[in-house]
GROMACS .gro file of C-alpha atoms in nm:
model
  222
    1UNK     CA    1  -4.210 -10.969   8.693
    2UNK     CA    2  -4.485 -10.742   8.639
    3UNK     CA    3  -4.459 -10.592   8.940
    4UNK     CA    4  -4.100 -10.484   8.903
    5UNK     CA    5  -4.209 -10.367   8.546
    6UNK     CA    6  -4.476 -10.163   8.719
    7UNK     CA    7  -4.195  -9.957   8.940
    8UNK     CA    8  -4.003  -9.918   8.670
    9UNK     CA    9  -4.324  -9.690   8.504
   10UNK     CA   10  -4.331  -9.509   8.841
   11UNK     CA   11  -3.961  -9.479   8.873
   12UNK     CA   12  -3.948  -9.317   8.483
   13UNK     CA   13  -4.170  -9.061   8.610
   14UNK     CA   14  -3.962  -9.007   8.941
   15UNK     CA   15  -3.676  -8.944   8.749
   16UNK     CA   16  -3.855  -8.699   8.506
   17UNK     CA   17  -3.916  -8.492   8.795
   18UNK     CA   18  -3.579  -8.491   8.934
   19UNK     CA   19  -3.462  -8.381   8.563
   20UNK     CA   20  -3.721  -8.096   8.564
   21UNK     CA   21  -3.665  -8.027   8.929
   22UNK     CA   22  -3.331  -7.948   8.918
   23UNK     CA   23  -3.301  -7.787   8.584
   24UNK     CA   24  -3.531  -7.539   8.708
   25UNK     CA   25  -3.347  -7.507   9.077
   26UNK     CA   26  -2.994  -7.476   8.949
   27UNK     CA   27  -3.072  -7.147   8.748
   28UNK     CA   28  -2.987  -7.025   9.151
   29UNK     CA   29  -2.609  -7.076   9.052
   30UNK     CA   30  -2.675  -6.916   8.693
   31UNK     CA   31  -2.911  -6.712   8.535
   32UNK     CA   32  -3.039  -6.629   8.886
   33UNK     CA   33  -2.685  -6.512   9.004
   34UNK     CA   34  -2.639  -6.304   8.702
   35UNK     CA   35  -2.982  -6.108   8.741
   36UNK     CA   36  -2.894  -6.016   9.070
   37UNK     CA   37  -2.536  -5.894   9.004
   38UNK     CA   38  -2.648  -5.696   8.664
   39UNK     CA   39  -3.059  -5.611   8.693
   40UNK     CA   40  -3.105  -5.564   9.090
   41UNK     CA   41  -3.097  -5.293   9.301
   42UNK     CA   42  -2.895  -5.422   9.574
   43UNK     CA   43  -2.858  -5.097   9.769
   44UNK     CA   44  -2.943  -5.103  10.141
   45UNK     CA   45  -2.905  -4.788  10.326
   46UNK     CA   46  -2.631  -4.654  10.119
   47UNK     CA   47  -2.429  -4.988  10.118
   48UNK     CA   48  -2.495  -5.232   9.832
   49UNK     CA   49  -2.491  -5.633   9.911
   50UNK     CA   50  -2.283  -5.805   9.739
   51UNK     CA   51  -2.481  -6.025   9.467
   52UNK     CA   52  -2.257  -6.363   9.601
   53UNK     CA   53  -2.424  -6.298   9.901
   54UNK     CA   54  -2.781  -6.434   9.772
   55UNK     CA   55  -2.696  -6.757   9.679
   56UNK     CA   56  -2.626  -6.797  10.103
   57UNK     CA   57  -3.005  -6.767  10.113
   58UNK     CA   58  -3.062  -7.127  10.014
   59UNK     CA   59  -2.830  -7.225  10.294
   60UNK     CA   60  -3.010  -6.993  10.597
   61UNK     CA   61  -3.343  -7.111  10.499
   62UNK     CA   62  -3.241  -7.483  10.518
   63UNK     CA   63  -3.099  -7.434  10.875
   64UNK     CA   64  -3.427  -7.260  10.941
   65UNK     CA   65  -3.693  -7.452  10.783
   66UNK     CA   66  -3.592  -7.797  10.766
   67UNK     CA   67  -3.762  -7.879  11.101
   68UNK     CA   68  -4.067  -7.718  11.014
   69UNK     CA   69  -4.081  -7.919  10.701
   70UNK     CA   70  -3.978  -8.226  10.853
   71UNK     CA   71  -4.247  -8.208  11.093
   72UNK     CA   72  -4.550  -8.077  10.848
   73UNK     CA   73  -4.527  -8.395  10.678
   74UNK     CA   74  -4.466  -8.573  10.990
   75UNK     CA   75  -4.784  -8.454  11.105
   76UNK     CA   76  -5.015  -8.537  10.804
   77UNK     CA   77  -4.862  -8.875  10.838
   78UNK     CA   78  -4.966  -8.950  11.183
   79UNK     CA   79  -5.350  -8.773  11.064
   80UNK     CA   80  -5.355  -9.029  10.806
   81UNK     CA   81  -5.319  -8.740  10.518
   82UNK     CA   82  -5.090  -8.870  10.213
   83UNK     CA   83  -4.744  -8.777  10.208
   84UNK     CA   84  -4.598  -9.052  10.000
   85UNK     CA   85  -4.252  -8.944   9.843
   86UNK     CA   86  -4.437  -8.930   9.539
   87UNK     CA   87  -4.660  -8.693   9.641
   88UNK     CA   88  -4.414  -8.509   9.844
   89UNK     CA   89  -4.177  -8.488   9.479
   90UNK     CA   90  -4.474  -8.371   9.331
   91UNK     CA   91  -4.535  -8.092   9.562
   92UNK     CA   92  -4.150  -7.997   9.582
   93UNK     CA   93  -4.198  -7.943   9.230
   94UNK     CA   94  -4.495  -7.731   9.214
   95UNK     CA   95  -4.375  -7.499   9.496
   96UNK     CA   96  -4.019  -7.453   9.334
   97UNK     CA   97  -4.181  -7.362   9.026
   98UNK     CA   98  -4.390  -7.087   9.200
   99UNK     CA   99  -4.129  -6.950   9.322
  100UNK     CA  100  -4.009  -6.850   8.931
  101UNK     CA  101  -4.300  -6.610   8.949
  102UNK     CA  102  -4.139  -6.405   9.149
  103UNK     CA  103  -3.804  -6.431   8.943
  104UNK     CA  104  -4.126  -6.257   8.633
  105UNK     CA  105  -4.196  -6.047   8.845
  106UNK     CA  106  -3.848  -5.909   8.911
  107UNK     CA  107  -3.796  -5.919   8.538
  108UNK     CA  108  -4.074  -5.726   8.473
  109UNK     CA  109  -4.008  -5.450   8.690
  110UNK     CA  110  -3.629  -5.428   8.534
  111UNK     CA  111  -3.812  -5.376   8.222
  112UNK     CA  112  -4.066  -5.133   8.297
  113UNK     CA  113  -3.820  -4.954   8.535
  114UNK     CA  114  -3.453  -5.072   8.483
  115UNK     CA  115  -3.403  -5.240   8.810
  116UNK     CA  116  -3.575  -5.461   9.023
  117UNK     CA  117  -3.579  -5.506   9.427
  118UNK     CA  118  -3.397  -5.779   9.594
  119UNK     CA  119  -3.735  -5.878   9.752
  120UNK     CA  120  -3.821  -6.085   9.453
  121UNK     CA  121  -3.487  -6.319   9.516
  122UNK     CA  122  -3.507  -6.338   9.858
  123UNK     CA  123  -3.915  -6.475   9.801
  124UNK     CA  124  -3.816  -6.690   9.483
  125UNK     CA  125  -3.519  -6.841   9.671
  126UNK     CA  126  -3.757  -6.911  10.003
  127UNK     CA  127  -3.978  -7.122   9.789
  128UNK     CA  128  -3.719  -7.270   9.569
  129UNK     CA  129  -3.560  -7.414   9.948
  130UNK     CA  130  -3.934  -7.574  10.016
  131UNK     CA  131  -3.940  -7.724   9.696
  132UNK     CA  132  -3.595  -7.844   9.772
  133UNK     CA  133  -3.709  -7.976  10.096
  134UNK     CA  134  -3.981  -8.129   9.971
  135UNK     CA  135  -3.837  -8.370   9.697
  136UNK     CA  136  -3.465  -8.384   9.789
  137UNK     CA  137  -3.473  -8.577  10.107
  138UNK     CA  138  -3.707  -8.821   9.979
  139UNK     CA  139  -3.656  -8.920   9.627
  140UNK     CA  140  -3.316  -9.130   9.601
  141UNK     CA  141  -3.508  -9.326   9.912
  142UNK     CA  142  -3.773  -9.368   9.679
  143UNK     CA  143  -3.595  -9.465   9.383
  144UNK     CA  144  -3.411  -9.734   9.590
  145UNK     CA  145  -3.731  -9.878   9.718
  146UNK     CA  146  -3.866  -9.879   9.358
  147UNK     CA  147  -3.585 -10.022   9.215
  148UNK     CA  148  -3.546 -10.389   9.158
  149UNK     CA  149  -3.321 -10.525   9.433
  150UNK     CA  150  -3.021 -10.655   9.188
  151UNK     CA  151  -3.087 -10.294   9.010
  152UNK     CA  152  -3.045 -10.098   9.364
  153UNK     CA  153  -2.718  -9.974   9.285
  154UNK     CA  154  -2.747  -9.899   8.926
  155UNK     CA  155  -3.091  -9.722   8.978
  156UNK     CA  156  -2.891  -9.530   9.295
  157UNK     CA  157  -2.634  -9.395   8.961
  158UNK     CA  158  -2.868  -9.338   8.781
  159UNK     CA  159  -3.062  -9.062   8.980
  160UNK     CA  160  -2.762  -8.915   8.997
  161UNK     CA  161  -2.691  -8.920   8.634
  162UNK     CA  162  -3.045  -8.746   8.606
  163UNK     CA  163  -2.955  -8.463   8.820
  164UNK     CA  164  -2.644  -8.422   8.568
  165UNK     CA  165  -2.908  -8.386   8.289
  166UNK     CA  166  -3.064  -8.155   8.517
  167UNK     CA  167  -2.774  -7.922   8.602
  168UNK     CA  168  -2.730  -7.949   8.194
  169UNK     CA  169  -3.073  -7.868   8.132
  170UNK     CA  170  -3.026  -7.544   8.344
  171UNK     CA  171  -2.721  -7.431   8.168
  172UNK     CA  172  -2.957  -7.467   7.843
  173UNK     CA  173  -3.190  -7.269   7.991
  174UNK     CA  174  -2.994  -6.964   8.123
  175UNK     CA  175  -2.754  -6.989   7.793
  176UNK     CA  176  -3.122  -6.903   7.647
  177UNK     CA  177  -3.154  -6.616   7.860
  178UNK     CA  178  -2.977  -6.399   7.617
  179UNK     CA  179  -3.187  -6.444   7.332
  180UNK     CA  180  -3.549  -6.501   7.443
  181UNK     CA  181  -3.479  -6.263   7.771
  182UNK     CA  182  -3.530  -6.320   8.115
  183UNK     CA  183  -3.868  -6.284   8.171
  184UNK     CA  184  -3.976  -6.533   7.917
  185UNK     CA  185  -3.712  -6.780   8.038
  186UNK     CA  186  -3.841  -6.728   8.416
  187UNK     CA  187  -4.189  -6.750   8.319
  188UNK     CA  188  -4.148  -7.058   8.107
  189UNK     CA  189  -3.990  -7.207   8.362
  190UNK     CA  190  -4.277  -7.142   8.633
  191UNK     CA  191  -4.507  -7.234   8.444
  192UNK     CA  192  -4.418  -7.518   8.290
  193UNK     CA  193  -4.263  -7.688   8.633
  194UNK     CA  194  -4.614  -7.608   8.773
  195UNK     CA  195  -4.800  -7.779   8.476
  196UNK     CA  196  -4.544  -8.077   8.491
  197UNK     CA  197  -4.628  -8.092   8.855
  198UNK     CA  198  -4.997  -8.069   8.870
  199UNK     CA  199  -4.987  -8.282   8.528
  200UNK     CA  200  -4.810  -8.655   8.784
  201UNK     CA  201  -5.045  -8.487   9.016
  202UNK     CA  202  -5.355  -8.629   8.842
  203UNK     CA  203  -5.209  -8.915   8.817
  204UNK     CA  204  -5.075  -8.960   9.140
  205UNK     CA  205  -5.288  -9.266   9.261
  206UNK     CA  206  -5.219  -9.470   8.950
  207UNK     CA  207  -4.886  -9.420   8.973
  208UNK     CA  208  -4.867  -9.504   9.338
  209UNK     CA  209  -5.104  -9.816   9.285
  210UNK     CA  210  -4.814  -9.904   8.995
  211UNK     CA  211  -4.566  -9.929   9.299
  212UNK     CA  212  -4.754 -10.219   9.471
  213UNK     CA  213  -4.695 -10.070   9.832
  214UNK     CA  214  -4.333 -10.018   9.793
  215UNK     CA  215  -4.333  -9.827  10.099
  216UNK     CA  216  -4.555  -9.972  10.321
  217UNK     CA  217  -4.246 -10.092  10.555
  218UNK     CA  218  -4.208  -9.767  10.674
  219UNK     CA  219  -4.265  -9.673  10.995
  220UNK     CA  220  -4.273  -9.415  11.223
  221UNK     CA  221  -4.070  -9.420  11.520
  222UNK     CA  222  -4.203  -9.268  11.837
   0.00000   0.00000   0.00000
């Protein structure tokens, strides 16, 4: 029908994001891990932190966070503001990638000075968690409501299968590290996640009329 062919446009575009999303966000178990081992200066008064110990940072700032996030959108809900999962993927997306500008940053102090501070993993990996936030909760529950209903399942494995090209597409990208360097590989990545991001952005409306009020049987329990 056409308006199962419709979803299917929006859900394309859903899982583009999830395949840029978490290309970009798995560099924390990679690239990301590596710079902080070999190019940070992880010495705090006269004891140096281990470089395993950053990738708990995702972790802490989940257990402290999620609320808050929860309830932002929560609250623009209940004002009437839009926080479709769309829109909520989109913004996930645009907020991870900022937080790569801090990862440039970090990479351009090593290179002007040989080592960078730790304060530039501990920002990028705050925003990289809001991102996550943003978009994880929400988008296999929007997939599922965009999929056709004898497709549920399949469209359920195949988000997952996208965040396998995802986790492949970051292994790409830090294997590139070595040649094109980290701070072109870090900025590349901002800015092009940011681009992607603001790029559905523009066309969030169309996309979301495309999905024929897939979500409108939501509500919100009080």
């Amino acid at each position: 029908t056409k308006i199962e062919k419709d979803r299917v446009i929006v859900l394309f575009i859903s899982f583009l994001l999830v395949i840029v999303f978490w290309g970009a966000f798995e560099q924390a178990g990679g690239l990301m891990n590596i710079y902080a081992k070999e190019n940070t200066n992880r010495m705090l008064m006269g004891w140096e932190v281990p470089a395993s110990w950053f990738q708990s940072l995702n972790a802490m700032f989940i257990i402290f966070l999620g609320t808050s996030v929860a309830l932002y959108w929560a609250n623009r809900k209940l004002k009437g503001k839009v926080s479709t999962s769309l829109f909520k993927m989109i913004i996930g997306l645009i907020i991870m990638g900022t937080g790569f500008f801090f990862m440039s940053a970090a990479a351009a102090e090593f290179n002007s000075t040989g080592a960078s501070a730790m304060y530039w993993l501990v920002l990028a990996y705050l925003f990289h968690t809001i991102g996550e936030l943003c978009i994880s909760p929400v988008a296999l529950s929007y997939i599922t409501k965009l999929a056709p209903v004898k497709y549920a399942s399949l469209m359920m494995g195949v988000y997952f299968a996208m965040t396998g090209f995802g986790n492949k597409l970051a292994g790409l990208l830090g294997e590139s590290a070595e040649g094109l360097g980290e701070l072109t590989v870090f900025t590349g990545i901002a800015i092009f996640c940011v681009m992607f991001g603001f790029l559905v952005l523009v066309f969030r409306k169309k996309l979301e009329v495309l999905t024929h009020n897939a979500e409108d049987n939501e509500r919100i329990l009080e």
